[in-house]
Each structure stands twice: as C-alpha cells, then as structure tokens.
mmCIF file of the C-alpha atoms, coordinates in Angstrom:
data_MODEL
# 
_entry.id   MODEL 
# 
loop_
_atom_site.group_PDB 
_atom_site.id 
_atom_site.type_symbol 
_atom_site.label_atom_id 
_atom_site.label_alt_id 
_atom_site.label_comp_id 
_atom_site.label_asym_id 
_atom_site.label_entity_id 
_atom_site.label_seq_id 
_atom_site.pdbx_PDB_ins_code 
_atom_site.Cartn_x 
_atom_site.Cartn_y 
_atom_site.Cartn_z 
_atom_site.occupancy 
_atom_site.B_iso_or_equiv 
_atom_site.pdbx_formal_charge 
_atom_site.auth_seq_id 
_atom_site.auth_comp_id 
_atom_site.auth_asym_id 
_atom_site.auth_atom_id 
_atom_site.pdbx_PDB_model_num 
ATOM 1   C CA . UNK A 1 1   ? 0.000   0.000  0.000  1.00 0.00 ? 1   UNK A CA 1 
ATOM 2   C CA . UNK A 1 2   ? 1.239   3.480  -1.003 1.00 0.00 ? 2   UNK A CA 1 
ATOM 3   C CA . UNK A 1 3   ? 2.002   6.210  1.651  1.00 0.00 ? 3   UNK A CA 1 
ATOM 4   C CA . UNK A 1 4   ? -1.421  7.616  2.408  1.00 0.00 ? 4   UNK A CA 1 
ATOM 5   C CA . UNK A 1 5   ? -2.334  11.424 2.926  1.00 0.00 ? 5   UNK A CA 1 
ATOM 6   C CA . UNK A 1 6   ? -2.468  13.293 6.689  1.00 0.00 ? 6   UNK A CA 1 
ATOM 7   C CA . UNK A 1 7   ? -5.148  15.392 7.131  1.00 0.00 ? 7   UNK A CA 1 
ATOM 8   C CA . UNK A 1 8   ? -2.999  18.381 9.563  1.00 0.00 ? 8   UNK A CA 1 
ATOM 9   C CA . UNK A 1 9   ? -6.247  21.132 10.863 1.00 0.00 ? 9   UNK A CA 1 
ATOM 10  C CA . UNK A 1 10  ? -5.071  24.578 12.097 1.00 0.00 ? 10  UNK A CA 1 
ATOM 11  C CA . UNK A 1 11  ? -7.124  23.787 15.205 1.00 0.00 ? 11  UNK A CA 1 
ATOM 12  C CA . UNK A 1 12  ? -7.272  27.375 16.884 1.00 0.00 ? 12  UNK A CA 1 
ATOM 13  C CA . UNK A 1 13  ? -9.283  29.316 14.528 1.00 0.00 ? 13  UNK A CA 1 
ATOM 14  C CA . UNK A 1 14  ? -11.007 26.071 13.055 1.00 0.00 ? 14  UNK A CA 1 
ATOM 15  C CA . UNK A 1 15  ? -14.872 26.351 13.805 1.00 0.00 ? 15  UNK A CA 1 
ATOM 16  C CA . UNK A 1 16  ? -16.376 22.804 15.537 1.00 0.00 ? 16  UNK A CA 1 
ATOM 17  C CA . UNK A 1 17  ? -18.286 22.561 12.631 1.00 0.00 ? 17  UNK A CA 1 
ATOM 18  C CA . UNK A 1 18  ? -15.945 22.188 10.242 1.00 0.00 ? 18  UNK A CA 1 
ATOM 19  C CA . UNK A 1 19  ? -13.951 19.561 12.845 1.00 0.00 ? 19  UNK A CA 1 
ATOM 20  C CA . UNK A 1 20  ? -17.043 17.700 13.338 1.00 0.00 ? 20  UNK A CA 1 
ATOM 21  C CA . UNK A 1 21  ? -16.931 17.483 9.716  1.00 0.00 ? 21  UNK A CA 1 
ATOM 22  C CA . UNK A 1 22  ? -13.445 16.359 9.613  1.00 0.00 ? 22  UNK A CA 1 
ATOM 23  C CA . UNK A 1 23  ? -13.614 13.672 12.270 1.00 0.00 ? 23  UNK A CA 1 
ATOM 24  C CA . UNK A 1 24  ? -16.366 11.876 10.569 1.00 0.00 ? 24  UNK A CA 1 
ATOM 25  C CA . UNK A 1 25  ? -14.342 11.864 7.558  1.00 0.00 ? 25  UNK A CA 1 
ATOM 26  C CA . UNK A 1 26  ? -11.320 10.653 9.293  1.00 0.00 ? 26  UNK A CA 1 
ATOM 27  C CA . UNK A 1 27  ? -13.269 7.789  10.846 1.00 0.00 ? 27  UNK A CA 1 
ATOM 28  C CA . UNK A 1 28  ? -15.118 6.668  7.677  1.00 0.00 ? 28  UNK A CA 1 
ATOM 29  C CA . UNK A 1 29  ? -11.904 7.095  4.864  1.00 0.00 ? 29  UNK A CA 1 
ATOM 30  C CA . UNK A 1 30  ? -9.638  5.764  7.770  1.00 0.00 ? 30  UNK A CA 1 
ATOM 31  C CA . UNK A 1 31  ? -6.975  8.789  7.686  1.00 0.00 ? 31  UNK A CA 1 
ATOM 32  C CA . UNK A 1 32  ? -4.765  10.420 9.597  1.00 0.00 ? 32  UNK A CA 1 
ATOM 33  C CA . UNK A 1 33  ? -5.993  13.347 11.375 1.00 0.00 ? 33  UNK A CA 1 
ATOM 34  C CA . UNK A 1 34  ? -3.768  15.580 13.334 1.00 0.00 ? 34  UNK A CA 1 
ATOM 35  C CA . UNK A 1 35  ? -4.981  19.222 15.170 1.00 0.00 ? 35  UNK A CA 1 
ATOM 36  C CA . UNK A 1 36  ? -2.578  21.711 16.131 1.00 0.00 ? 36  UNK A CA 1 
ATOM 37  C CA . UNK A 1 37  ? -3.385  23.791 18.504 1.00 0.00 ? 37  UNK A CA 1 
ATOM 38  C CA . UNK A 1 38  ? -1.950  26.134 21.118 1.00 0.00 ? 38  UNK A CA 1 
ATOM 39  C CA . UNK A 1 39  ? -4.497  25.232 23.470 1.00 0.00 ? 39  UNK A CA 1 
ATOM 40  C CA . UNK A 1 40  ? -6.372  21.588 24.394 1.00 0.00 ? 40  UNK A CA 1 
ATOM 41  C CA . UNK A 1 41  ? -8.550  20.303 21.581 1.00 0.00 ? 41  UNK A CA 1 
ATOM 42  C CA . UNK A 1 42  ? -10.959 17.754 22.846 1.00 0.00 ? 42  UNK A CA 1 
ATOM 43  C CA . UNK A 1 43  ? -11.144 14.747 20.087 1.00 0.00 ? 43  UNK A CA 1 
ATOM 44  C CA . UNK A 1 44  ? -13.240 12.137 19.991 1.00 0.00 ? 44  UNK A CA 1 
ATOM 45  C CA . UNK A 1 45  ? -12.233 8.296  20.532 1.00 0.00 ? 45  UNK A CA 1 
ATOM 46  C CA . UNK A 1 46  ? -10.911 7.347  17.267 1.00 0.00 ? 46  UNK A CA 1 
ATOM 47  C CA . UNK A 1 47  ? -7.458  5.878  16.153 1.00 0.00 ? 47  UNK A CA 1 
ATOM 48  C CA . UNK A 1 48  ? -7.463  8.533  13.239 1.00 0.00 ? 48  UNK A CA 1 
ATOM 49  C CA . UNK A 1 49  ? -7.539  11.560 14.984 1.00 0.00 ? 49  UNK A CA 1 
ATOM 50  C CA . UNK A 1 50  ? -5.594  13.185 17.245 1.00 0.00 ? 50  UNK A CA 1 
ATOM 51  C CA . UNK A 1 51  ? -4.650  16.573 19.180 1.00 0.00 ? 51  UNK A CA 1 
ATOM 52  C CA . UNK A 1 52  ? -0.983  18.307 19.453 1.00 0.00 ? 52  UNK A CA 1 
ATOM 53  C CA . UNK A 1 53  ? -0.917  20.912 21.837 1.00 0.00 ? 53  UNK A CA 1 
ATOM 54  C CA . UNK A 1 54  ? 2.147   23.286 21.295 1.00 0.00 ? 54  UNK A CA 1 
ATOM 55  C CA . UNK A 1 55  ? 3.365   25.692 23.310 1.00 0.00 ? 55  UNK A CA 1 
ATOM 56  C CA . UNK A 1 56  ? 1.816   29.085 23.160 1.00 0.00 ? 56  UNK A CA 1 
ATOM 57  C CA . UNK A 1 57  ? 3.035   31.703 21.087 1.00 0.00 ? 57  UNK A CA 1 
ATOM 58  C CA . UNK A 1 58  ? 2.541   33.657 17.821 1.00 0.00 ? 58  UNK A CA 1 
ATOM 59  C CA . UNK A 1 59  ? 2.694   31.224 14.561 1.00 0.00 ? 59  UNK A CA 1 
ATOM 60  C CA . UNK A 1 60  ? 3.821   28.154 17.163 1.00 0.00 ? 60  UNK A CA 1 
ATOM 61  C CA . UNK A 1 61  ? 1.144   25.874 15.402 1.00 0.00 ? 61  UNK A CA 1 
ATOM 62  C CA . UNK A 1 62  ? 1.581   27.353 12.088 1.00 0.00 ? 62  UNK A CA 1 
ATOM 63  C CA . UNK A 1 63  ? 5.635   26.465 12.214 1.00 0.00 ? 63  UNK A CA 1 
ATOM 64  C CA . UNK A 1 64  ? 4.515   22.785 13.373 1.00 0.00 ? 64  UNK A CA 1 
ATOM 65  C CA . UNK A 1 65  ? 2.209   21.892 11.148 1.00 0.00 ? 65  UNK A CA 1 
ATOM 66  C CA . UNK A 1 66  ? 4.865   23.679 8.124  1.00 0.00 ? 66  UNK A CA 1 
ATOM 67  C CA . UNK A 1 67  ? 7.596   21.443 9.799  1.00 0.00 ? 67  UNK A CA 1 
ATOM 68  C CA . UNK A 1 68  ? 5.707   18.432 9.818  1.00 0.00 ? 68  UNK A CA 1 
ATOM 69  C CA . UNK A 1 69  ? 3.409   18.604 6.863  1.00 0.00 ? 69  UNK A CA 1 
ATOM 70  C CA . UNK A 1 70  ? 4.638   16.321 3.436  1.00 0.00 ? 70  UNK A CA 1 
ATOM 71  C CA . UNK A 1 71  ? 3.828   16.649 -0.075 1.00 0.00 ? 71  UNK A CA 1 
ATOM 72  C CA . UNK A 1 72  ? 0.781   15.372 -0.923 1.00 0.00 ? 72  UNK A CA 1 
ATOM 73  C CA . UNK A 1 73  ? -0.688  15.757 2.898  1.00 0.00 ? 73  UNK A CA 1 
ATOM 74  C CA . UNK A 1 74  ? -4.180  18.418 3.194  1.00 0.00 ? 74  UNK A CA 1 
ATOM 75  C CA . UNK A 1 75  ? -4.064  21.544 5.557  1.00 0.00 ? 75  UNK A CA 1 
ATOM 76  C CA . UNK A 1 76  ? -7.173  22.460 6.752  1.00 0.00 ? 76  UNK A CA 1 
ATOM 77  C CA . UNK A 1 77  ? -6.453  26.478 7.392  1.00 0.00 ? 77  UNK A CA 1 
ATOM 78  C CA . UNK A 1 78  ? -7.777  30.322 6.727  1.00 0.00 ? 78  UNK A CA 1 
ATOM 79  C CA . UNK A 1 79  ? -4.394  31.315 7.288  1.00 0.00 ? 79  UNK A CA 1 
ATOM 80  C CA . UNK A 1 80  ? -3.180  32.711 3.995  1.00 0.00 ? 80  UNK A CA 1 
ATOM 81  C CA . UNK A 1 81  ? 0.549   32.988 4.752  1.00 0.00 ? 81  UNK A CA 1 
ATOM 82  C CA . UNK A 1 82  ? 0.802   29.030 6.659  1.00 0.00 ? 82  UNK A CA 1 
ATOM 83  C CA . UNK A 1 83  ? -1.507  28.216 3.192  1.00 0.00 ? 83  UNK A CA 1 
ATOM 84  C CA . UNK A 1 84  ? 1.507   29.875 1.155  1.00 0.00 ? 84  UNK A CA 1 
ATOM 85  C CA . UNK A 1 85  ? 4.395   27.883 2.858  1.00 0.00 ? 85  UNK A CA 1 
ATOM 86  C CA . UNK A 1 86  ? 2.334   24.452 2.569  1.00 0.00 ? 86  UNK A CA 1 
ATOM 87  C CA . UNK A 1 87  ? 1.612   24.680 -0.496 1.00 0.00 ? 87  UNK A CA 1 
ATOM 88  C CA . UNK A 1 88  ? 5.195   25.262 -1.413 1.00 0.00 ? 88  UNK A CA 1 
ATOM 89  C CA . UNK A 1 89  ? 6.160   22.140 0.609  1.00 0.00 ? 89  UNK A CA 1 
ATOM 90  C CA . UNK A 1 90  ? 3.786   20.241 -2.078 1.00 0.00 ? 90  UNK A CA 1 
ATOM 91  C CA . UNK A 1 91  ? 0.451   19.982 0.348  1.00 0.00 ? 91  UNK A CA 1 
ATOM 92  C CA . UNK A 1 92  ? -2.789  21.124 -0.112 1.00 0.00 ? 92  UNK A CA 1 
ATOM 93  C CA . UNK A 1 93  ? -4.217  23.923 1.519  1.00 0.00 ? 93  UNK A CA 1 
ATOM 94  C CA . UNK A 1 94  ? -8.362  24.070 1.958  1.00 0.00 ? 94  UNK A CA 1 
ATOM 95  C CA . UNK A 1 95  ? -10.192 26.657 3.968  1.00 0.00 ? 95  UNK A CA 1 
ATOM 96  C CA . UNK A 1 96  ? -13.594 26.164 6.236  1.00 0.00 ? 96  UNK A CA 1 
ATOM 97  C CA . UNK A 1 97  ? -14.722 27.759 3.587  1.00 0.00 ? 97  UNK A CA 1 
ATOM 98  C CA . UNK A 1 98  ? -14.248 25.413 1.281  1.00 0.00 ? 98  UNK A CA 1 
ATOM 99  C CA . UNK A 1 99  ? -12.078 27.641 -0.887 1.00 0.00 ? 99  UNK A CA 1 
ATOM 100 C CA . UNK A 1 100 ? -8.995  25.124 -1.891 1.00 0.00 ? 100 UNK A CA 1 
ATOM 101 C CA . UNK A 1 101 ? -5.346  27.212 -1.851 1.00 0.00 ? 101 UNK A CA 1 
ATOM 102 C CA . UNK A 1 102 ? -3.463  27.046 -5.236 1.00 0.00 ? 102 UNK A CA 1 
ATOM 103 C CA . UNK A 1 103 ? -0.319  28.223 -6.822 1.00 0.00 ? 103 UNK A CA 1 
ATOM 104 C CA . UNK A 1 104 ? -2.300  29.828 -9.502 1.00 0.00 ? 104 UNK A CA 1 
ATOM 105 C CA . UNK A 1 105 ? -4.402  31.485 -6.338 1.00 0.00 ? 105 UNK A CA 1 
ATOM 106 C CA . UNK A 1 106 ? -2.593  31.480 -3.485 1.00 0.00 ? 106 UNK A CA 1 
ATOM 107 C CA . UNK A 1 107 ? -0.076  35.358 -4.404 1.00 0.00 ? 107 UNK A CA 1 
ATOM 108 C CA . UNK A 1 108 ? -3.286  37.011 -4.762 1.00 0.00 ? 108 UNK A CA 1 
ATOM 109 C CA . UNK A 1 109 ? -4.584  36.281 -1.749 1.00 0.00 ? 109 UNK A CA 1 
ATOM 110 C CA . UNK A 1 110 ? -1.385  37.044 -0.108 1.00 0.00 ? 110 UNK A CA 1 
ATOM 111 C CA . UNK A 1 111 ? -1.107  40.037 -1.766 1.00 0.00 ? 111 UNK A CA 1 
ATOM 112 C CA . UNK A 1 112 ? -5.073  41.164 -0.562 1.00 0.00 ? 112 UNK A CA 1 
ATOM 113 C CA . UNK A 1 113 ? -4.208  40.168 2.731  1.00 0.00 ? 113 UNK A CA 1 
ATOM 114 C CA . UNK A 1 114 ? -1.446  42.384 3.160  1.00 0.00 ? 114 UNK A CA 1 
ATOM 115 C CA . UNK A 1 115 ? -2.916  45.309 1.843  1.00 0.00 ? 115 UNK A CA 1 
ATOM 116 C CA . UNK A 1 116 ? -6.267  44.884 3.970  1.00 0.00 ? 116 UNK A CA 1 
ATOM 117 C CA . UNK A 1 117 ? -3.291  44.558 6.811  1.00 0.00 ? 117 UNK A CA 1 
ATOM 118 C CA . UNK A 1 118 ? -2.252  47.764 5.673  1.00 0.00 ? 118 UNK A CA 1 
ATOM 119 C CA . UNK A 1 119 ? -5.859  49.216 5.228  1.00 0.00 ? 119 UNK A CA 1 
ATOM 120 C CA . UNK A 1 120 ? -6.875  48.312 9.147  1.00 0.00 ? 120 UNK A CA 1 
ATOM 121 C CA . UNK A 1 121 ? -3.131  49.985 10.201 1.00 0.00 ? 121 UNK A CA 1 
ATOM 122 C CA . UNK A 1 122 ? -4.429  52.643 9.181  1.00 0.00 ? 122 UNK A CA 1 
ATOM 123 C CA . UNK A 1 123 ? -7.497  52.849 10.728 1.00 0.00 ? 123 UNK A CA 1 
ATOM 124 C CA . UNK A 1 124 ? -9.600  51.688 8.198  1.00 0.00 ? 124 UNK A CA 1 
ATOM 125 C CA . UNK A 1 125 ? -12.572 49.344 9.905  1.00 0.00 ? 125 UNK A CA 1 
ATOM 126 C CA . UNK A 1 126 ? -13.076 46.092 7.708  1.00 0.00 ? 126 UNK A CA 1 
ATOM 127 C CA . UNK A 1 127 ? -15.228 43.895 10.361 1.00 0.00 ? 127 UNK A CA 1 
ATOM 128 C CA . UNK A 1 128 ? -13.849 40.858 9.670  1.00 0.00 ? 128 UNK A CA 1 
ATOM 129 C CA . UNK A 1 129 ? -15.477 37.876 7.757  1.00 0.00 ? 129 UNK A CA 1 
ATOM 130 C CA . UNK A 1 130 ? -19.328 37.302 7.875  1.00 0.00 ? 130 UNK A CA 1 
ATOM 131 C CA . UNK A 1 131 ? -19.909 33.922 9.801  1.00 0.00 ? 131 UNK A CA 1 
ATOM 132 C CA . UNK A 1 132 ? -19.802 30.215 8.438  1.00 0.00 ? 132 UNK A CA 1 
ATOM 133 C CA . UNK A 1 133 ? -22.928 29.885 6.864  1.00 0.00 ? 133 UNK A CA 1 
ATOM 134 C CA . UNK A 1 134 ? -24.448 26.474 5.374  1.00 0.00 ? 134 UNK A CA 1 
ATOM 135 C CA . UNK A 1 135 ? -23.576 27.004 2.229  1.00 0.00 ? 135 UNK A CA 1 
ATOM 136 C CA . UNK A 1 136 ? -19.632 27.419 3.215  1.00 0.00 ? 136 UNK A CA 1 
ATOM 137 C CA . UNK A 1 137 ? -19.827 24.258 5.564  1.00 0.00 ? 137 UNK A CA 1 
ATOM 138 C CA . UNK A 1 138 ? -21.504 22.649 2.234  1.00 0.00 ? 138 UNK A CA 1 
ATOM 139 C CA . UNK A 1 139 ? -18.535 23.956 -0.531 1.00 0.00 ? 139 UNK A CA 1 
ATOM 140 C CA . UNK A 1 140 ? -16.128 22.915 2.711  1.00 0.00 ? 140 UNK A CA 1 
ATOM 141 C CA . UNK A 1 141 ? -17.451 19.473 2.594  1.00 0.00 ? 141 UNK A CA 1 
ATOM 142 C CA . UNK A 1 142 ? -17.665 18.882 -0.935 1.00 0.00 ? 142 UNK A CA 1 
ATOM 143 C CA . UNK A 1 143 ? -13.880 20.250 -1.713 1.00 0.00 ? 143 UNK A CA 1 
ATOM 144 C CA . UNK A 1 144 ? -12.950 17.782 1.090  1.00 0.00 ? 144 UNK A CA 1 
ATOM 145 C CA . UNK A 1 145 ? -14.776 14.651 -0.671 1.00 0.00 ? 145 UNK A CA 1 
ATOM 146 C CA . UNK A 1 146 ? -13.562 15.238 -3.831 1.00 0.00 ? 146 UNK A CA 1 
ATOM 147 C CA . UNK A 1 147 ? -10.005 15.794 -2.254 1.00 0.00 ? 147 UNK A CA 1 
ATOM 148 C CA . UNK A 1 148 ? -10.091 12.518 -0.395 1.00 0.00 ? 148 UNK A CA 1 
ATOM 149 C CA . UNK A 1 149 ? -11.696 10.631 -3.147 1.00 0.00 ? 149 UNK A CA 1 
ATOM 150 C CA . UNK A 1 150 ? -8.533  11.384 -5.742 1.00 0.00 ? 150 UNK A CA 1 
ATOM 151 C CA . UNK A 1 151 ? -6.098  10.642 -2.310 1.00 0.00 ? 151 UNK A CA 1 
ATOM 152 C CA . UNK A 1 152 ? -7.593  7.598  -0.823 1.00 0.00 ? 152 UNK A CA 1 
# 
C-alpha cells in the first residue's frame, strides 16, 4: 500500500463545525488526522484523529504543522501565509470555507491580505469575515470529498 495522505487542521481558529466534519471523515476514509493547537482540543475516541498541543506563542502551530506537513498531505487552514508555505512544501491547503489554496491562487490572496493589513493599520474598519454559513460548511465538505476521493 502506497504512503497515504495526513489530514494536519489549524485547530485554533477552526470552527467545531468544520472539525465535526473532519472527524467523521477521518473515521469513515480511515486517515490520519492531526490538530494543532496552542491550546487543548478535545477529540473524539478514534485511532485517526488526534490533538498536538504546542506551546503558546505567535505562529507556534503554524511552524509545526509547516515542519511536519509532506507533499501530498491536506491543511485544513484560513491562514493565507501558513496556506503559502504548505503549499510550497507540495500539500494542499483548503479553507472552512471550502475555498482550496493554489499556486495559480494562493499570491493574490497574499497580496489582498497584506494590503487589507495595511488598510486596518491605518485605521480603516473592515469587520472581519461574515460567519460560516451552510452554504460554506456545504462547498467545505464537498472540496474535502472530492479531495479525499482522488487521495484515498
């Protein structure tokens, strides 16, 4: 059997809907599902899944999962910059939102990012992204299935 795909979830920011999502996936394709986080991540009973606290600390998770992520693994993250180093490690990168990280994408979202960085610095007021609604957990899910369909 070839080397199968991790599944490594930026755990802080990652709404329970979107892990509750994951774990059943985890359980039912039979992969490996590891959550960083800089905090404790309750997991449910499973061989598949598990937690990795790391100490706290800006980036800390980020730098874990980037030092322990492998080509070919997913990253389950809304961070743009840890989605820009993973994907040049040769993983996949796939938001809660279901949006799925590319080369082709991925400088253009940096490149937003930083200047809405710049735009709040300056005391512009964005308000931050509208909540997870069901048609994000729905894109989310589907990107995921069609991911772990061409992996498994």
């Amino acid at each position: 059997m070839g080397i199968r795909l991790k599944i490594w979830v930026d755990a802080d920011a990652c709404p329970v809907v979107i892990k509750d999502i994951l774990f059943r996936a985890a359980t039912r394709k039979k992969i490996e599902t590891i959550l960083v986080a800089n905090q404790y991540i309750r997991t449910p009973p499973s061989k598949f899944i598990r937690a990795m606290q790391v100490p706290a600390g800006f980036d800390v998770a980020d730098d874990e999962i980037v030092r322990q992520v492998e080509q070919g693994d997913l990253v389950i993250t809304s961070d743009i910059p840890l989605a820009a180093e993973v994907i040049d490690k040769g993983a996949l990168a796939l938001s809660s939102r279901g949006e799925l990280f590319t080369t082709e994408n991925i400088r253009a979202r940096l490149n937003i990012r930083d200047f809405m960085d710049t735009m709040r610095a300056s005391g512009e007021q964005s308000g931050g992204p509208p909540p997870l609604n069901q048609k994000d957990r729905q894109n989310f899910s589907n990107h995921l299935d069609r991911i772990l369909a061409k992996a498994v």
